XYZ file of N, CA, C and O in Angstrom:
676
model
N -15.860 -49.592 -15.050
C -14.411 -49.504 -15.069
C -13.832 -49.819 -13.696
O -12.631 -50.038 -13.584
N -14.684 -49.819 -12.691
C -14.268 -50.157 -11.329
C -13.048 -49.354 -10.881
O -13.124 -48.159 -10.760
N -11.904 -50.015 -10.677
C -10.704 -49.355 -10.162
C -9.796 -48.839 -11.277
O -8.793 -48.181 -10.996
N -10.117 -49.118 -12.520
C -9.237 -48.788 -13.635
C -8.891 -47.314 -13.744
O -7.720 -46.954 -13.929
N -9.887 -46.431 -13.666
C -9.618 -45.002 -13.790
C -8.720 -44.512 -12.655
O -7.785 -43.732 -12.879
N -8.985 -44.977 -11.439
C -8.175 -44.556 -10.296
C -6.720 -44.999 -10.475
O -5.789 -44.213 -10.258
N -6.517 -46.236 -10.906
C -5.157 -46.749 -11.105
C -4.453 -45.970 -12.213
O -3.279 -45.599 -12.086
N -5.167 -45.683 -13.301
C -4.588 -44.920 -14.404
C -4.236 -43.493 -13.968
O -3.148 -42.990 -14.273
N -5.137 -42.836 -13.242
C -4.875 -41.475 -12.764
C -3.712 -41.460 -11.782
O -2.865 -40.552 -11.818
N -3.653 -42.449 -10.907
C -2.551 -42.539 -9.946
C -1.225 -42.748 -10.670
O -0.224 -42.086 -10.358
N -1.210 -43.639 -11.662
C 0.018 -43.887 -12.430
C 0.456 -42.627 -13.186
O 1.645 -42.300 -13.222
N -0.504 -41.900 -13.766
C -0.170 -40.670 -14.496
C 0.384 -39.617 -13.549
O 1.373 -38.942 -13.861
N -0.241 -39.466 -12.373
C 0.233 -38.471 -11.415
C 1.629 -38.822 -10.920
O 2.523 -37.966 -10.890
N 1.839 -40.073 -10.521
C 3.157 -40.482 -10.033
C 4.202 -40.389 -11.143
O 5.320 -39.931 -10.910
N 3.817 -40.807 -12.346
C 4.735 -40.722 -13.482
C 5.142 -39.297 -13.788
O 6.300 -39.027 -14.136
N 4.203 -38.380 -13.628
C 4.507 -36.970 -13.913
C 5.504 -36.394 -12.911
O 6.097 -35.349 -13.165
N 5.681 -37.065 -11.797
C 6.641 -36.595 -10.801
C 7.962 -37.350 -10.865
O 8.919 -36.989 -10.187
N 8.024 -38.399 -11.685
C 9.260 -39.159 -11.852
C 9.931 -38.793 -13.175
O 11.127 -38.528 -13.221
N 9.144 -38.749 -14.236
C 9.686 -38.506 -15.573
C 10.373 -37.143 -15.683
O 11.479 -37.074 -16.219
N 9.767 -36.039 -15.202
C 10.451 -34.740 -15.363
C 11.825 -34.673 -14.704
O 12.660 -33.889 -15.140
N 12.068 -35.466 -13.695
C 13.387 -35.452 -13.066
C 14.455 -35.864 -14.075
O 15.576 -35.366 -14.037
N 14.098 -36.726 -15.011
C 15.042 -37.192 -16.023
C 15.154 -36.233 -17.205
O 16.159 -36.210 -17.893
N 14.098 -35.462 -17.458
C 14.060 -34.594 -18.636
C 14.000 -33.110 -18.294
O 13.706 -32.288 -19.153
N 14.258 -32.774 -17.048
C 14.112 -31.376 -16.607
C 15.042 -30.432 -17.376
O 14.610 -29.388 -17.859
N 16.311 -30.784 -17.475
C 17.282 -29.889 -18.126
C 16.882 -29.570 -19.567
O 16.851 -28.394 -19.959
N 16.566 -30.567 -20.404
C 16.178 -30.219 -21.772
C 14.862 -29.436 -21.842
O 14.706 -28.566 -22.696
N 13.934 -29.718 -20.915
C 12.677 -28.976 -20.906
C 12.894 -27.523 -20.502
O 12.297 -26.610 -21.072
N 13.751 -27.293 -19.497
C 14.074 -25.923 -19.093
C 14.787 -25.199 -20.235
O 14.511 -24.019 -20.502
N 15.674 -25.903 -20.920
C 16.377 -25.290 -22.052
C 15.395 -24.905 -23.159
O 15.533 -23.858 -23.789
N 14.403 -25.736 -23.392
C 13.435 -25.479 -24.461
C 12.384 -24.448 -24.069
O 11.986 -23.615 -24.888
N 11.911 -24.489 -22.815
C 10.790 -23.644 -22.392
C 11.212 -22.447 -21.549
O 10.402 -21.548 -21.327
N 12.435 -22.468 -21.054
C 12.855 -21.468 -20.077
C 12.402 -21.915 -18.695
O 11.480 -22.725 -18.563
N 13.055 -21.386 -17.668
C 12.703 -21.817 -16.301
C 11.263 -21.504 -15.964
O 10.538 -22.334 -15.459
N 10.824 -20.295 -16.239
C 9.440 -19.897 -15.927
C 8.435 -20.740 -16.707
O 7.450 -21.201 -16.168
N 8.694 -20.958 -17.995
C 7.795 -21.772 -18.823
C 7.695 -23.198 -18.309
O 6.615 -23.786 -18.280
N 8.847 -23.751 -17.912
C 8.856 -25.105 -17.360
C 8.039 -25.171 -16.072
O 7.204 -26.054 -15.915
N 8.275 -24.229 -15.149
C 7.579 -24.238 -13.862
C 6.078 -24.065 -14.058
O 5.272 -24.783 -13.457
N 5.677 -23.139 -14.908
C 4.242 -22.920 -15.155
C 3.621 -24.153 -15.793
O 2.566 -24.639 -15.357
N 4.259 -24.686 -16.829
C 3.724 -25.873 -17.501
C 3.637 -27.081 -16.586
O 2.619 -27.783 -16.556
N 4.708 -27.304 -15.844
C 4.730 -28.456 -14.940
C 3.706 -28.294 -13.817
O 3.034 -29.254 -13.440
N 3.552 -27.077 -13.305
C 2.570 -26.823 -12.250
C 1.156 -27.058 -12.754
O 0.341 -27.681 -12.066
N 0.852 -26.567 -13.937
C -0.489 -26.768 -14.504
C -0.762 -28.249 -14.770
O -1.860 -28.742 -14.490
N 0.233 -28.958 -15.289
C 0.076 -30.395 -15.516
C -0.153 -31.121 -14.194
O -1.043 -31.965 -14.084
N 0.627 -30.783 -13.175
C 0.489 -31.430 -11.863
C -0.888 -31.180 -11.260
O -1.512 -32.093 -10.718
N -1.366 -29.932 -11.340
C -2.693 -29.616 -10.797
C -3.798 -30.348 -11.548
O -4.742 -30.855 -10.941
N -3.685 -30.417 -12.871
C -4.687 -31.130 -13.663
C -4.707 -32.614 -13.318
O -5.784 -33.215 -13.150
N -3.540 -33.213 -13.202
C -3.468 -34.630 -12.852
C -3.943 -34.884 -11.427
O -4.600 -35.895 -11.157
N -3.622 -33.980 -10.502
C -4.109 -34.115 -9.128
C -5.628 -34.036 -9.094
O -6.285 -34.813 -8.398
N -6.185 -33.101 -9.836
C -7.646 -32.965 -9.899
C -8.282 -34.238 -10.440
O -9.254 -34.744 -9.889
N -7.725 -34.764 -11.521
C -8.244 -36.016 -12.085
C -8.132 -37.146 -11.067
O -9.062 -37.935 -10.889
N -7.009 -37.222 -10.370
C -6.798 -38.270 -9.370
C -7.825 -38.175 -8.247
O -8.377 -39.189 -7.806
N -8.104 -36.959 -7.781
C -9.097 -36.776 -6.721
C -10.485 -37.196 -7.200
O -11.213 -37.896 -6.488
N -10.844 -36.791 -8.411
C -12.148 -37.190 -8.957
C -12.220 -38.703 -9.168
O -13.253 -39.331 -8.889
N -11.149 -39.296 -9.661
C -11.119 -40.748 -9.877
C -11.240 -41.506 -8.553
O -11.905 -42.548 -8.492
N -10.640 -40.984 -7.493
C -10.780 -41.618 -6.175
C -12.233 -41.574 -5.717
O -12.735 -42.530 -5.126
N -12.919 -40.482 -6.010
C -14.325 -40.368 -5.648
C -15.219 -41.294 -6.449
O -16.293 -41.687 -5.992
N -14.788 -41.651 -7.661
C -15.582 -42.547 -8.514
C -15.220 -44.019 -8.328
O -15.896 -44.902 -8.862
N -14.131 -44.288 -7.614
C -13.715 -45.679 -7.369
C -14.745 -46.355 -6.463
O -15.478 -45.689 -5.727
N -14.809 -47.687 -6.494
C -15.738 -48.388 -5.602
C -15.487 -48.014 -4.138
O -14.340 -47.877 -3.713
N -16.567 -47.816 -3.408
C -16.450 -47.406 -2.002
C -16.204 -48.636 -1.134
O -17.051 -49.517 -1.027
N -15.019 -48.687 -0.542
C -14.657 -49.751 0.395
C -14.320 -49.048 1.705
O -13.232 -48.493 1.870
N -15.264 -49.040 2.634
C -15.077 -48.304 3.882
C -14.075 -48.998 4.791
O -14.171 -50.194 5.050
N -13.112 -48.217 5.255
C -12.139 -48.699 6.233
C -12.470 -48.196 7.630
O -12.187 -48.865 8.604
N -13.025 -46.989 7.710
C -13.548 -46.441 8.960
C -14.667 -45.471 8.606
O -14.688 -44.913 7.518
N -15.599 -45.267 9.544
C -16.727 -44.369 9.261
C -16.300 -42.898 9.310
O -15.296 -42.546 9.923
N -17.090 -42.075 8.649
C -16.856 -40.630 8.700
C -17.706 -40.063 9.826
O -18.916 -40.203 9.822
N -17.040 -39.382 10.755
C -17.718 -38.744 11.861
C -17.678 -37.228 11.657
O -16.745 -36.714 11.029
N -18.641 -36.491 12.188
C -18.659 -35.031 11.991
C -17.374 -34.323 12.436
O -16.938 -33.365 11.800
N -16.729 -34.785 13.511
C -15.516 -34.123 13.979
C -14.405 -34.175 12.939
O -13.524 -33.320 12.924
N -14.457 -35.164 12.041
C -13.413 -35.296 11.024
C -13.464 -34.128 10.040
O -12.430 -33.643 9.593
N -14.665 -33.665 9.704
C -14.778 -32.501 8.821
C -14.352 -31.234 9.557
O -13.781 -30.336 8.951
N -14.640 -31.181 10.853
C -14.162 -30.035 11.632
C -12.640 -30.001 11.627
O -12.031 -28.942 11.527
N -12.021 -31.163 11.751
C -10.565 -31.240 11.727
C -10.024 -30.643 10.426
O -9.104 -29.824 10.445
N -10.605 -31.045 9.297
C -10.154 -30.519 8.008
C -10.335 -29.002 7.965
O -9.450 -28.275 7.516
N -11.473 -28.525 8.442
C -11.741 -27.085 8.406
C -10.823 -26.287 9.334
O -10.579 -25.103 9.079
N -10.321 -26.895 10.374
C -9.369 -26.217 11.255
C -7.944 -26.277 10.706
O -7.162 -25.343 10.874
N -7.609 -27.366 10.033
C -6.248 -27.562 9.524
C -6.009 -26.791 8.221
O -4.915 -26.266 8.002
N -7.005 -26.692 7.364
C -6.792 -26.106 6.042
C -6.285 -24.661 6.057
O -5.392 -24.335 5.269
N -6.813 -23.774 6.913
C -6.226 -22.417 6.910
C -4.738 -22.425 7.273
O -3.948 -21.673 6.698
N -4.352 -23.299 8.186
C -2.940 -23.412 8.578
C -2.124 -23.972 7.410
O -1.014 -23.506 7.127
N -2.680 -24.948 6.709
C -1.986 -25.545 5.560
C -1.758 -24.514 4.462
O -0.660 -24.415 3.904
N -2.774 -23.725 4.161
C -2.648 -22.710 3.114
C -1.653 -21.627 3.543
O -0.834 -21.181 2.741
N -1.699 -21.231 4.789
C -0.759 -20.223 5.298
C 0.677 -20.738 5.235
O 1.589 -20.016 4.819
N 0.886 -21.988 5.636
C 2.237 -22.571 5.582
C 2.758 -22.578 4.148
O 3.912 -22.231 3.896
N 1.900 -22.938 3.211
C 2.305 -22.968 1.808
C 2.619 -21.566 1.286
O 3.509 -21.389 0.457
N 1.909 -20.571 1.792
C 2.075 -19.198 1.306
C 3.336 -18.522 1.829
O 3.905 -17.678 1.132
N 3.794 -18.860 3.021
C 4.900 -18.112 3.630
C 6.180 -18.907 3.816
O 7.205 -18.326 4.161
N 6.167 -20.194 3.560
C 7.319 -21.010 3.929
C 8.208 -21.500 2.819
O 8.966 -22.440 3.023
N 8.146 -20.924 1.628
C 8.991 -21.412 0.546
C 8.654 -22.856 0.208
O 7.535 -23.321 0.417
N 9.628 -23.595 -0.323
C 9.386 -24.984 -0.716
C 9.047 -25.853 0.491
O 8.159 -26.687 0.427
N 9.743 -25.661 1.611
C 9.444 -26.445 2.810
C 8.041 -26.127 3.322
O 7.303 -27.020 3.730
N 7.649 -24.859 3.273
C 6.301 -24.479 3.687
C 5.244 -25.061 2.784
O 4.182 -25.509 3.233
N 5.527 -25.082 1.478
C 4.597 -25.691 0.526
C 4.400 -27.161 0.846
O 3.265 -27.665 0.868
N 5.499 -27.853 1.098
C 5.418 -29.283 1.412
C 4.749 -29.508 2.772
O 3.991 -30.464 2.937
N 4.997 -28.621 3.742
C 4.325 -28.729 5.042
C 2.823 -28.519 4.863
O 2.012 -29.253 5.442
N 2.443 -27.525 4.079
C 1.029 -27.287 3.807
C 0.388 -28.467 3.101
O -0.727 -28.885 3.430
N 1.103 -29.031 2.137
C 0.613 -30.204 1.408
C 0.454 -31.393 2.358
O -0.525 -32.144 2.274
N 1.410 -31.564 3.286
C 1.333 -32.658 4.261
C 0.147 -32.466 5.202
O -0.559 -33.434 5.524
N -0.087 -31.229 5.642
C -1.254 -30.961 6.497
C -2.551 -31.242 5.748
O -3.480 -31.844 6.285
N -2.626 -30.776 4.502
C -3.810 -31.025 3.665
C -4.064 -32.527 3.524
O -5.177 -33.000 3.736
N -3.022 -33.267 3.156
C -3.172 -34.707 2.933
C -3.536 -35.444 4.213
O -4.415 -36.319 4.204
N -2.902 -35.096 5.331
C -3.182 -35.818 6.584
C -4.594 -35.552 7.081
O -5.285 -36.478 7.525
N -5.062 -34.313 6.994
C -6.426 -34.009 7.436
C -7.450 -34.717 6.546
O -8.437 -35.273 7.038
N -7.209 -34.723 5.241
C -8.137 -35.388 4.327
C -8.050 -36.914 4.446
O -9.032 -37.610 4.215
N -6.895 -37.421 4.825
C -6.751 -38.861 5.068
C -7.654 -39.289 6.216
O -8.362 -40.288 6.115
N -7.655 -38.530 7.288
C -8.503 -38.844 8.446
C -9.980 -38.744 8.087
O -10.783 -39.598 8.459
N -10.343 -37.722 7.320
C -11.760 -37.454 7.035
C -12.363 -38.378 5.980
O -13.583 -38.481 5.884
N -11.526 -39.031 5.185
C -12.015 -39.909 4.106
C -11.557 -41.326 4.379
O -10.459 -41.695 3.991
N -12.393 -42.101 5.000
C -11.986 -43.430 5.444
C -12.277 -44.554 4.471
O -12.453 -45.691 4.891
N -12.323 -44.267 3.175
C -12.510 -45.358 2.218
C -11.170 -45.680 1.551
O -10.242 -44.867 1.550
N -11.075 -46.870 0.990
C -9.805 -47.389 0.488
C -9.151 -46.481 -0.556
O -7.960 -46.195 -0.463
N -9.911 -46.023 -1.545
C -9.318 -45.195 -2.599
C -8.739 -43.907 -2.033
O -7.632 -43.496 -2.393
N -9.465 -43.259 -1.120
C -8.967 -42.006 -0.546
C -7.821 -42.232 0.429
O -6.940 -41.385 0.556
N -7.806 -43.357 1.102
C -6.675 -43.676 1.984
C -5.422 -43.893 1.143
O -4.338 -43.406 1.499
N -5.552 -44.585 0.015
C -4.406 -44.753 -0.887
C -3.966 -43.388 -1.406
O -2.778 -43.043 -1.361
N -4.918 -42.605 -1.887
C -4.617 -41.287 -2.449
C -3.917 -40.391 -1.432
O -2.792 -39.927 -1.661
N -4.571 -40.133 -0.315
C -4.017 -39.180 0.650
C -2.823 -39.749 1.408
O -1.943 -39.000 1.815
N -2.776 -41.066 1.586
C -1.606 -41.678 2.215
C -0.357 -41.506 1.364
O 0.714 -41.144 1.871
N -0.483 -41.749 0.048
C 0.662 -41.563 -0.843
C 1.062 -40.092 -0.941
O 2.251 -39.764 -0.949
N 0.058 -39.199 -1.012
C 0.372 -37.772 -1.083
C 1.025 -37.281 0.207
O 1.925 -36.432 0.167
N 0.598 -37.817 1.337
C 1.226 -37.461 2.612
C 2.685 -37.915 2.637
O 3.579 -37.153 3.026
N 2.935 -39.153 2.203
C 4.317 -39.648 2.170
C 5.173 -38.797 1.238
O 6.307 -38.434 1.578
N 4.636 -38.442 0.073
C 5.360 -37.598 -0.885
C 5.660 -36.232 -0.273
O 6.766 -35.698 -0.398
N 4.669 -35.635 0.397
C 4.847 -34.318 1.006
C 5.874 -34.358 2.132
O 6.682 -33.434 2.272
N 5.848 -35.404 2.945
C 6.821 -35.517 4.034
C 8.236 -35.679 3.493
O 9.189 -35.118 4.045
N 8.369 -36.424 2.398
C 9.680 -36.546 1.750
C 10.145 -35.184 1.247
O 11.287 -34.774 1.471
N 9.264 -34.470 0.571
C 9.596 -33.130 0.082
C 9.905 -32.167 1.208
O 10.788 -31.316 1.084
N 9.190 -32.286 2.314
C 9.447 -31.438 3.476
C 10.835 -31.711 4.044
O 11.576 -30.775 4.371
N 11.206 -32.980 4.137
C 12.534 -33.327 4.643
C 13.624 -32.742 3.750
O 14.609 -32.186 4.237
N 13.439 -32.830 2.443
C 14.405 -32.254 1.506
C 14.452 -30.737 1.669
O 15.527 -30.134 1.723
N 13.279 -30.116 1.777
C 13.216 -28.665 1.933
C 13.851 -28.177 3.223
O 14.514 -27.139 3.245
N 13.651 -28.921 4.300
C 14.240 -28.523 5.579
C 15.762 -28.639 5.558
O 16.454 -27.856 6.205
N 16.280 -29.611 4.817
C 17.738 -29.736 4.695
C 18.336 -28.530 3.975
O 19.462 -28.150 4.236
N 17.558 -27.949 3.090
C 18.032 -26.774 2.347
C 17.850 -25.491 3.138
O 18.335 -24.449 2.731
N 17.102 -25.547 4.219
C 16.839 -24.360 5.022
C 15.472 -23.779 4.697
O 15.015 -23.850 3.569
N 14.819 -23.231 5.705
C 13.487 -22.660 5.543
C 13.603 -21.147 5.561
O 14.137 -20.570 6.499
N 13.111 -20.533 4.525
C 13.099 -19.075 4.453
C 11.646 -18.619 4.481
O 10.934 -18.764 3.499
N 11.207 -18.120 5.635
C 9.842 -17.617 5.719
C 9.748 -16.295 4.981
O 10.625 -15.441 5.091
N 8.692 -16.148 4.230
C 8.457 -14.917 3.478
C 7.149 -14.320 3.979
O 6.150 -14.310 3.275
N 7.161 -13.853 5.197
C 5.962 -13.366 5.870
C 5.700 -11.926 5.462
O 6.402 -11.019 5.870
N 4.727 -11.709 4.614
C 4.309 -10.358 4.243
C 2.798 -10.296 4.329
O 2.124 -11.324 4.254
N 2.295 -9.093 4.456
C 0.837 -8.943 4.511
C 0.193 -9.392 3.210
O -0.911 -9.940 3.224
N 0.885 -9.188 2.101
C 0.307 -9.610 0.825
C 0.202 -11.131 0.755
O -0.794 -11.664 0.260
N 1.204 -11.843 1.267
C 1.129 -13.315 1.278
C 0.033 -13.798 2.221
O -0.660 -14.766 1.926
N -0.126 -13.122 3.346
C -1.206 -13.473 4.267
C -2.561 -13.246 3.606
O -3.457 -14.091 3.698
N -2.711 -12.128 2.914
C -3.973 -11.837 2.224
C -4.254 -12.876 1.142
O -5.384 -13.357 1.008
N -3.226 -13.250 0.390
C -3.397 -14.276 -0.643
C -3.793 -15.601 -0.001
O -4.676 -16.310 -0.508
N -3.165 -15.953 1.125
C -3.498 -17.200 1.812
C -4.958 -17.210 2.246
O -5.655 -18.214 2.082
N -5.436 -16.107 2.781
C -6.840 -16.027 3.209
C -7.768 -16.172 2.006
O -8.766 -16.902 2.058
N -7.439 -15.496 0.910
C -8.266 -15.586 -0.297
C -8.259 -16.992 -0.887
O -9.293 -17.496 -1.313
N -7.093 -17.634 -0.905
C -7.005 -19.009 -1.427
C -7.817 -19.950 -0.554
O -8.572 -20.791 -1.065
N -7.677 -19.827 0.763
C -8.452 -20.684 1.660
C -9.956 -20.472 1.441
O -10.709 -21.444 1.342
N -10.403 -19.221 1.366
C -11.833 -18.934 1.164
C -12.319 -19.509 -0.166
O -13.410 -20.092 -0.238
N -11.500 -19.386 -1.212
C -11.873 -19.944 -2.513
C -11.970 -21.467 -2.438
O -12.934 -22.061 -2.948
N -10.987 -22.101 -1.801
C -11.025 -23.565 -1.664
C -12.271 -24.016 -0.902
O -12.926 -24.984 -1.283
N -12.581 -23.315 0.157
C -13.736 -23.676 0.988
C -15.044 -23.531 0.209
O -15.881 -24.428 0.197
N -15.201 -22.400 -0.455
C -16.476 -22.126 -1.127
C -16.623 -22.855 -2.461
O -17.746 -23.157 -2.866
N -15.519 -23.137 -3.132
C -15.596 -23.829 -4.420
C -15.541 -25.350 -4.293
O -15.782 -26.057 -5.263
N -15.216 -25.849 -3.114
C -15.083 -27.292 -2.889
C -16.309 -28.074 -3.374
O -16.143 -29.068 -4.088
N -17.544 -27.655 -3.040
C -18.699 -28.418 -3.527
C -18.817 -28.420 -5.053
O -19.180 -29.439 -5.645
N -18.490 -27.319 -5.685
C -18.597 -27.234 -7.146
C -17.487 -27.999 -7.854
O -17.721 -28.663 -8.861
N -16.281 -27.907 -7.343
C -15.126 -28.489 -8.019
C -14.920 -29.959 -7.650
O -14.641 -30.791 -8.513
N -15.091 -30.295 -6.385
C -14.843 -31.654 -5.908
C -16.132 -32.451 -5.788
O -16.136 -33.668 -5.888
N -17.246 -31.768 -5.539
C -18.531 -32.460 -5.439
C -18.934 -32.822 -4.030
O -19.935 -33.515 -3.826
N -18.177 -32.346 -3.046
C -18.465 -32.650 -1.638
C -18.322 -31.356 -0.845
O -17.342 -30.630 -1.014
N -19.284 -31.080 0.021
C -19.197 -29.891 0.842
C -18.218 -30.110 1.988
O -18.245 -31.157 2.632
N -17.362 -29.129 2.277
C -16.442 -29.260 3.402
C -17.096 -28.939 4.745
O -16.470 -29.093 5.794
N -18.343 -28.490 4.710
C -19.006 -28.123 5.955
C -19.418 -29.370 6.734
O -19.903 -30.328 6.141
N -19.254 -29.320 8.052
C -19.647 -30.473 8.881
C -21.148 -30.687 8.874
O -21.917 -29.833 8.570
């Protein structure tokens, strides 16, 4: 299938972020706000997961080599990314997403992953700009910090099982 799965997954992921903007009101009316947010979040995560796996299965076209320091960079950035997402509202979520995408962009120097993380970085930066215009409300609580630590630990330890690549240098 070569690049076909990656292109299809990318189109589905991007489409899922364009189409709901046109149908959000009727979906919220039908599902309720909470139902819409939960459903849309689960769909987005599933499509993102498929997109990440499809990028890993795409033909490997190296643009730059992977060096050990690149994995260290990801391991240093990810706790900050998860913390930003946990305490910063929508702008923090987008900042965390941008940190995640930029660190993974550096660490994965093949064409499919550069397309994947480059587009996700651009999307996150756009969302961050929108979020910053609305104002940033930090929600710094010990419970959010604890959740951030647990999420980071889960991402780190489950990465080999879920993604198929160890995050350890």
